[in-house]
Amino acid sequence: MDRDKELVTTEDGKTRFRFMTFHERLARISIDVFHPSLKTKQGVYTARERPEEETGTFFQENLLKQQEIDHTSYFQNFAFEVIRYVRSLPELLFHKKKVINCLTKHLLIPESTALNSILGLIPFLARDLRQELYPHFEQLIRTLLKLLETVKESKVLEDLFYAISFVFKFLLKNLVDDLIPIYDTYYKGLLSHKRDFVRRFAAESFAFLLRKSLESGQIKNNLLQILKSVGEPEFHLKSLQKMQAEEPTEEMNTKEDQSHVEHSDGEEAPGDQAT
């Protein structure tokens, strides 16, 4: 079954496939550092904190497995070029720029038949590098977005969206902190993309980031800046500013809590005193 679909039962008892939302796709990606569970489309699993040796990499382990599956010259050339840099985690961290360069170069080779195999390795690279991937986020995401302009095969698009979802999963905090620059650089174009499924994916992923910014207390400031950037009418901005002004401060909330505590302890609250 496709990763982005699930089997559901309709009200009349029939079964059909339903495409999962961006949030649902992310929810199915495990990033448990003690029990990771990554899966590529080709069925490669990894269930250890580190493969084979303590300093090994998920990327190398699954690269070698994929070499046994994909015998095309496109993938074999990629594997030959990158394998020297990923034999251990310290090597991967030191050569991460070369690995990213190699990966993006081979993803953009015209008519390559190894796109699925290479895209399937990106979740493992994100799992190995984690926050160390963020300095190269722009290079990687621009490459993946370029593929959206040319790729037509549904299976490649599935792996493409899965790779992007995994990058988002591991870089979530960075993306939320830099939400406005991310919006200005990528989402303005994606939300008006000519391909409907790209607009839908962009809307779902950006909504997910917005909700996460709510948890970090940045959502109102982010919304104000976004509304300004798209030229929304002034009254929308004033409405948000009014919401900010009317929001109870932490000091007011503390005083109210203290009042409730005093009242619950048996003391008379203001206005309850006998006349």
XYZ file of N, CA and C in Angstrom, residues 103-270:
504
model
N 24.328 14.231 -3.474
C 22.924 13.825 -3.508
C 22.104 14.735 -4.419
N 22.273 16.045 -4.255
C 21.490 16.980 -5.063
C 21.888 16.905 -6.537
N 23.177 16.685 -6.803
C 23.631 16.575 -8.191
C 22.981 15.395 -8.894
N 22.940 14.261 -8.226
C 22.388 13.062 -8.861
C 20.862 13.102 -8.933
N 20.223 13.834 -8.043
C 18.771 13.981 -8.129
C 18.358 14.798 -9.347
N 19.238 15.672 -9.802
C 18.906 16.557 -10.919
C 19.428 16.068 -12.265
N 19.967 14.855 -12.307
C 20.405 14.297 -13.584
C 19.188 14.006 -14.456
N 19.137 14.556 -15.662
C 17.969 14.353 -16.534
C 17.713 12.874 -16.820
N 16.445 12.492 -16.740
C 15.989 11.148 -17.066
C 16.623 10.055 -16.193
N 17.071 10.418 -15.021
C 17.627 9.417 -14.116
C 16.548 8.425 -13.694
N 16.923 7.162 -13.642
C 15.987 6.119 -13.195
C 16.235 5.731 -11.738
N 17.069 6.512 -11.058
C 17.417 6.189 -9.670
C 16.791 7.160 -8.677
N 15.817 7.947 -9.113
C 15.232 8.942 -8.226
C 14.605 8.319 -6.986
N 13.843 7.243 -7.170
C 13.220 6.591 -6.017
C 14.257 6.121 -5.013
N 15.316 5.512 -5.510
C 16.344 4.968 -4.625
C 17.068 6.067 -3.856
N 17.395 7.165 -4.541
C 18.122 8.252 -3.879
C 17.205 9.000 -2.921
N 15.974 9.273 -3.339
C 15.017 9.938 -2.449
C 14.766 9.108 -1.193
N 14.761 7.784 -1.357
C 14.529 6.903 -0.221
C 15.628 6.951 0.823
N 16.784 7.509 0.483
C 17.899 7.607 1.431
C 17.871 8.905 2.233
N 17.115 9.889 1.764
C 17.093 11.181 2.449
C 16.584 11.067 3.890
N 15.527 10.286 4.181
C 15.121 10.143 5.585
C 16.240 9.624 6.479
N 17.086 8.742 5.960
C 18.194 8.209 6.754
C 19.289 9.250 6.944
N 19.496 10.081 5.935
C 20.463 11.164 6.078
C 19.980 12.156 7.136
N 18.683 12.487 7.103
C 18.110 13.383 8.106
C 18.207 12.771 9.498
N 18.014 11.462 9.580
C 18.096 10.764 10.875
C 19.510 10.819 11.434
N 20.514 10.715 10.570
C 21.908 10.767 11.012
C 22.348 12.177 11.380
N 22.018 13.149 10.546
C 22.527 14.505 10.724
C 21.702 15.333 11.708
N 20.390 15.112 11.741
C 19.513 15.884 12.620
C 19.726 17.387 12.428
N 20.028 18.117 13.514
C 20.172 19.571 13.416
C 21.345 19.985 12.530
N 22.291 19.107 12.325
C 23.438 19.420 11.468
C 23.019 19.550 10.005
N 21.815 19.124 9.697
C 21.324 19.230 8.328
C 20.806 20.631 8.012
N 20.429 21.384 9.034
C 19.754 22.659 8.795
C 20.575 23.670 7.983
N 21.892 23.791 8.196
C 22.654 24.728 7.356
C 22.564 24.413 5.869
N 22.195 23.176 5.523
C 22.096 22.762 4.124
C 20.641 22.559 3.695
N 19.721 23.017 4.560
C 18.300 22.847 4.267
C 17.918 23.517 2.953
N 18.392 24.744 2.747
C 18.003 25.483 1.548
C 18.438 24.760 0.277
N 19.675 24.278 0.262
C 20.168 23.570 -0.923
C 19.354 22.310 -1.192
N 19.067 21.567 -0.126
C 18.333 20.315 -0.288
C 16.885 20.561 -0.704
N 16.215 21.500 -0.028
C 14.796 21.710 -0.310
C 14.594 22.335 -1.684
N 15.511 23.176 -2.126
C 15.403 23.754 -3.468
C 15.515 22.665 -4.535
N 16.384 21.710 -4.288
C 16.526 20.592 -5.224
C 15.245 19.769 -5.282
N 14.683 19.478 -4.121
C 13.445 18.697 -4.075
C 12.288 19.448 -4.728
N 12.257 20.762 -4.545
C 11.191 21.549 -5.170
C 11.358 21.629 -6.686
N 12.590 21.597 -7.154
C 12.822 21.573 -8.596
C 12.246 20.301 -9.208
N 12.356 19.205 -8.457
C 11.810 17.941 -8.946
C 10.298 18.013 -9.101
N 9.647 18.799 -8.242
C 8.202 18.938 -8.344
C 7.779 19.523 -9.691
N 8.660 20.290 -10.295
C 8.340 20.923 -11.574
C 8.413 19.945 -12.740
N 9.149 18.852 -12.565
C 9.404 17.956 -13.697
C 8.850 16.549 -13.510
N 8.795 16.081 -12.270
C 8.385 14.702 -12.017
C 6.894 14.521 -12.282
N 6.557 13.441 -12.957
C 5.158 13.122 -13.242
C 4.748 11.763 -12.683
N 5.717 10.879 -12.460
C 5.397 9.539 -11.964
C 4.926 9.609 -10.521
N 3.794 8.995 -10.238
C 3.207 9.061 -8.899
C 4.113 8.431 -7.844
N 4.820 7.365 -8.201
C 5.686 6.704 -7.215
C 6.853 7.596 -6.813
N 7.396 8.347 -7.774
C 8.490 9.264 -7.458
C 7.966 10.419 -6.611
N 6.776 10.919 -6.943
C 6.181 11.994 -6.158
C 5.922 11.541 -4.724
N 5.522 10.302 -4.567
C 5.286 9.757 -3.225
C 6.565 9.780 -2.405
N 7.670 9.306 -3.008
C 8.948 9.318 -2.303
C 9.439 10.737 -2.066
N 9.139 11.627 -2.989
C 9.543 13.026 -2.854
C 8.863 13.680 -1.662
N 7.548 13.496 -1.554
C 6.817 14.067 -0.424
C 7.239 13.415 0.893
N 7.517 12.138 0.848
C 7.950 11.435 2.056
C 9.290 11.983 2.530
N 10.208 12.234 1.594
C 11.523 12.779 1.940
C 11.375 14.170 2.562
N 10.535 15.014 1.955
C 10.311 16.352 2.498
C 9.704 16.274 3.896
N 8.752 15.359 4.088
C 8.112 15.203 5.395
C 9.124 14.820 6.457
N 10.047 13.947 6.109
C 11.044 13.509 7.086
C 12.006 14.632 7.431
N 12.393 15.428 6.439
C 13.253 16.583 6.707
C 12.546 17.545 7.654
N 11.245 17.780 7.421
C 10.467 18.638 8.308
C 10.430 18.078 9.722
N 10.295 16.774 9.825
C 10.164 16.140 11.135
C 11.397 16.386 12.001
N 12.579 16.248 11.408
C 13.807 16.382 12.184
C 14.243 17.830 12.358
N 13.771 18.730 11.512
C 14.173 20.135 11.586
C 13.018 21.024 12.047
N 12.047 20.438 12.710
C 10.821 21.146 13.053
C 11.090 22.417 13.851
N 11.903 22.327 14.881
C 12.168 23.499 15.734
C 12.800 24.626 14.926
N 13.766 24.297 14.079
C 14.422 25.318 13.263
C 13.429 25.981 12.314
N 12.574 25.178 11.715
C 11.614 25.697 10.747
C 10.589 26.613 11.416
N 10.156 26.252 12.623
C 9.211 27.098 13.353
C 9.865 28.415 13.745
N 11.110 28.350 14.187
C 11.829 29.574 14.578
C 12.047 30.510 13.390
N 12.214 29.941 12.201
C 12.466 30.742 10.994
C 11.265 30.732 10.053
N 10.074 30.690 10.634
C 8.871 30.487 9.822
C 8.653 31.586 8.780
N 8.864 32.842 9.138
C 8.611 33.931 8.202
C 9.583 33.907 7.025
N 10.894 33.766 7.260
C 11.797 33.626 6.108
C 11.469 32.403 5.257
N 11.057 31.299 5.904
C 10.675 30.099 5.161
C 9.453 30.385 4.298
N 8.496 31.105 4.872
C 7.286 31.466 4.119
C 7.637 32.340 2.919
N 8.433 33.374 3.149
C 8.781 34.309 2.075
C 9.566 33.619 0.963
N 10.448 32.696 1.348
C 11.327 32.075 0.361
C 10.636 30.964 -0.426
N 9.822 30.159 0.252
C 9.269 28.967 -0.394
C 7.748 28.983 -0.544
N 7.051 29.297 0.549
C 5.609 29.052 0.550
C 4.811 30.012 -0.312
N 5.288 31.227 -0.498
C 4.558 32.152 -1.360
C 4.364 31.554 -2.748
N 5.425 30.934 -3.260
C 5.338 30.317 -4.576
C 4.596 28.999 -4.567
N 4.810 28.202 -3.520
C 4.183 26.888 -3.462
C 2.672 26.982 -3.296
N 2.213 27.950 -2.527
C 0.772 28.084 -2.279
C 0.013 28.555 -3.518
N 0.736 29.064 -4.506
C 0.091 29.461 -5.765
C 0.609 28.623 -6.932
N 1.134 27.443 -6.615
C 1.705 26.574 -7.643
C 0.633 26.112 -8.630
N 1.044 25.869 -9.855
C 0.090 25.471 -10.893
C -0.452 24.061 -10.690
N 0.274 23.228 -9.939
C -0.171 21.853 -9.720
C -0.952 21.768 -8.411
N -2.160 21.256 -8.508
C -3.077 21.259 -7.365
C -2.517 20.502 -6.164
N -1.924 19.339 -6.382
C -1.451 18.534 -5.251
C -0.273 19.218 -4.553
N 0.485 20.039 -5.288
C 1.571 20.796 -4.666
C 0.997 21.879 -3.760
N -0.026 22.582 -4.239
C -0.679 23.608 -3.409
C -1.259 22.978 -2.152
N -1.876 21.799 -2.310
C -2.488 21.130 -1.147
C -1.422 20.712 -0.140
N -0.335 20.137 -0.632
C 0.748 19.714 0.254
C 1.368 20.923 0.954
N 1.557 22.022 0.207
C 2.131 23.235 0.786
C 1.220 23.805 1.868
N -0.085 23.839 1.591
C -1.040 24.379 2.563
C -1.058 23.537 3.834
N -1.049 22.218 3.681
C -1.081 21.328 4.847
C 0.197 21.462 5.674
N 1.334 21.495 5.008
C 2.605 21.566 5.737
C 2.770 22.918 6.414
N 2.345 24.003 5.732
C 2.474 25.320 6.351
C 1.515 25.468 7.521
N 0.305 24.916 7.392
C -0.640 24.943 8.513
C -0.072 24.191 9.711
N 0.618 23.100 9.433
C 1.244 22.328 10.510
C 2.295 23.175 11.227
N 3.121 23.901 10.471
C 4.143 24.756 11.075
C 3.502 25.890 11.870
N 2.411 26.441 11.358
C 1.711 27.502 12.078
C 1.189 27.006 13.421
N 0.612 25.804 13.413
C 0.107 25.248 14.675
C 1.244 25.031 15.666
N 2.385 24.613 15.179
C 3.534 24.431 16.055
C 4.035 25.769 16.590
N 3.895 26.835 15.806
C 4.308 28.151 16.291
C 3.366 28.642 17.382
N 2.126 28.117 17.400
C 1.196 28.423 18.486
C 1.750 27.890 19.796
N 2.300 26.682 19.762
C 2.871 26.078 20.961
C 4.067 26.867 21.469
N 4.796 27.509 20.560
C 5.979 28.273 20.961
C 5.648 29.730 21.271
N 4.350 30.112 21.141
C 3.933 31.465 21.453
C 4.246 32.486 20.379
N 4.564 32.032 19.159
C 4.945 32.952 18.097
C 3.856 33.161 17.051
N 2.714 32.519 17.201
C 1.754 32.474 16.103
C 1.177 33.845 15.753
N 0.878 34.690 16.739
C 0.266 35.980 16.430
C 1.237 36.886 15.679
N 2.471 36.907 16.122
C 3.471 37.698 15.416
C 3.669 37.177 13.996
N 3.663 35.856 13.847
C 3.827 35.264 12.513
C 2.655 35.621 11.600
N 1.440 35.543 12.135
C 0.265 35.868 11.335
C 0.257 37.337 10.917
N 0.664 38.207 11.823
C 0.721 39.628 11.486
C 1.674 39.879 10.326
N 2.841 39.264 10.387
C 3.825 39.468 9.329
C 3.373 38.865 8.003
N 2.692 37.722 8.078
C 2.206 37.094 6.848
C 1.115 37.941 6.208
N 0.179 38.446 7.021
C -0.889 39.289 6.498
C -0.334 40.569 5.874
N 0.671 41.133 6.495
C 1.298 42.326 5.929
C 1.943 42.009 4.586
N 2.577 40.850 4.510
C 3.304 40.513 3.285
C 2.380 40.244 2.105
N 1.142 39.807 2.373
C 0.223 39.513 1.273
C -0.749 40.661 1.021
N -0.569 41.790 1.755
C -1.379 42.971 1.490
C -2.822 42.838 1.915
N -3.074 42.156 3.027
C -4.440 42.027 3.517
C -4.969 43.387 3.990
N -6.262 43.578 3.952
C -6.842 44.854 4.411
C -6.418 45.197 5.835
N -6.380 46.486 6.110
C -5.894 46.972 7.391
C -6.701 46.436 8.566
N -8.012 46.221 8.339
C -8.824 45.784 9.480
C -8.430 44.401 9.979
N -7.868 43.554 9.100
C -7.394 42.244 9.555
C -6.225 42.421 10.514
N -5.337 43.317 10.162
C -4.188 43.578 11.028
C -4.644 44.160 12.365
N -5.608 45.093 12.308
C -6.092 45.695 13.544
C -6.769 44.666 14.435
N -7.455 43.703 13.810
C -8.121 42.652 14.589
C -7.105 41.821 15.351
N -6.021 41.442 14.673
C -4.990 40.665 15.345
C -4.296 41.479 16.424
N -4.044 42.748 16.137
C -3.405 43.605 17.137
C -4.300 43.774 18.359
N -5.621 43.859 18.112
C -6.566 43.973 19.220
C -6.550 42.714 20.059
N -6.430 41.546 19.393
C -6.350 40.278 20.123
C -5.132 40.270 21.031
N -4.020 40.763 20.499
C -2.801 40.807 21.303
C -2.962 41.733 22.503
N -3.599 42.903 22.268
C -3.759 43.885 23.335
C -4.694 43.384 24.430
N -5.710 42.612 24.031
C -6.703 42.143 24.993
C -6.300 40.860 25.696
N -5.226 40.224 25.232
C -4.800 38.968 25.841
C -4.350 39.209 27.267
N -4.864 38.452 28.260
C -4.468 38.650 29.658
C -2.979 38.435 29.830
N -2.371 39.304 30.600
C -0.941 39.161 30.847
C -0.698 38.068 31.875
N 0.539 37.647 31.959
C 0.887 36.585 32.920
C 0.669 37.069 34.333
N 0.924 38.394 34.589
C 0.739 38.940 35.925
C -0.730 38.918 36.323
N -1.620 39.275 35.372
C -3.054 39.253 35.652
C -3.529 37.845 35.942
N -3.048 36.871 35.157
C -3.435 35.481 35.377
C -2.979 35.005 36.742
N -1.784 35.440 37.168
C -1.245 35.030 38.467
C -2.109 35.567 39.593
N -2.531 36.868 39.457
C -3.374 37.465 40.491
C -4.721 36.761 40.586
N -5.293 36.408 39.425
C -6.578 35.708 39.421
C -6.449 34.350 40.086
N -5.339 33.651 39.790
C -5.121 32.339 40.394
C -5.010 32.466 41.903
N -4.283 33.498 42.361
C -4.121 33.693 43.797
C -5.457 33.970 44.459
N -6.310 34.756 43.777
C -7.630 35.073 44.309
C -8.469 33.816 44.471
N -8.414 32.930 43.466
C -9.173 31.675 43.538
C -8.665 30.805 44.676
N -7.340 30.795 44.872
C -6.776 29.975 45.945
C -7.230 30.480 47.295
N -7.164 31.826 47.480
C -7.575 32.398 48.756
C -9.045 32.094 49.029
N -9.877 32.200 47.993
C -11.304 31.948 48.170
C -11.567 30.493 48.522
N -10.800 29.598 47.914
C -10.999 28.176 48.177
C -10.525 27.792 49.563
N -9.634 28.615 50.159
C -9.140 28.320 51.499
C -10.084 28.837 52.576
N -11.190 29.405 52.186
C -12.167 29.842 53.167
C -12.232 31.328 53.368
N -11.317 32.088 52.769
C -11.357 33.528 52.927
C -12.378 34.115 51.981
N -12.985 35.232 52.400
C -14.008 35.830 51.582
C -13.391 36.574 50.422
N -13.944 36.330 49.248
C -13.469 37.032 48.066
C -14.052 38.428 48.053
N -13.399 39.393 47.391
C -13.923 40.769 47.308
C -15.373 40.772 46.831
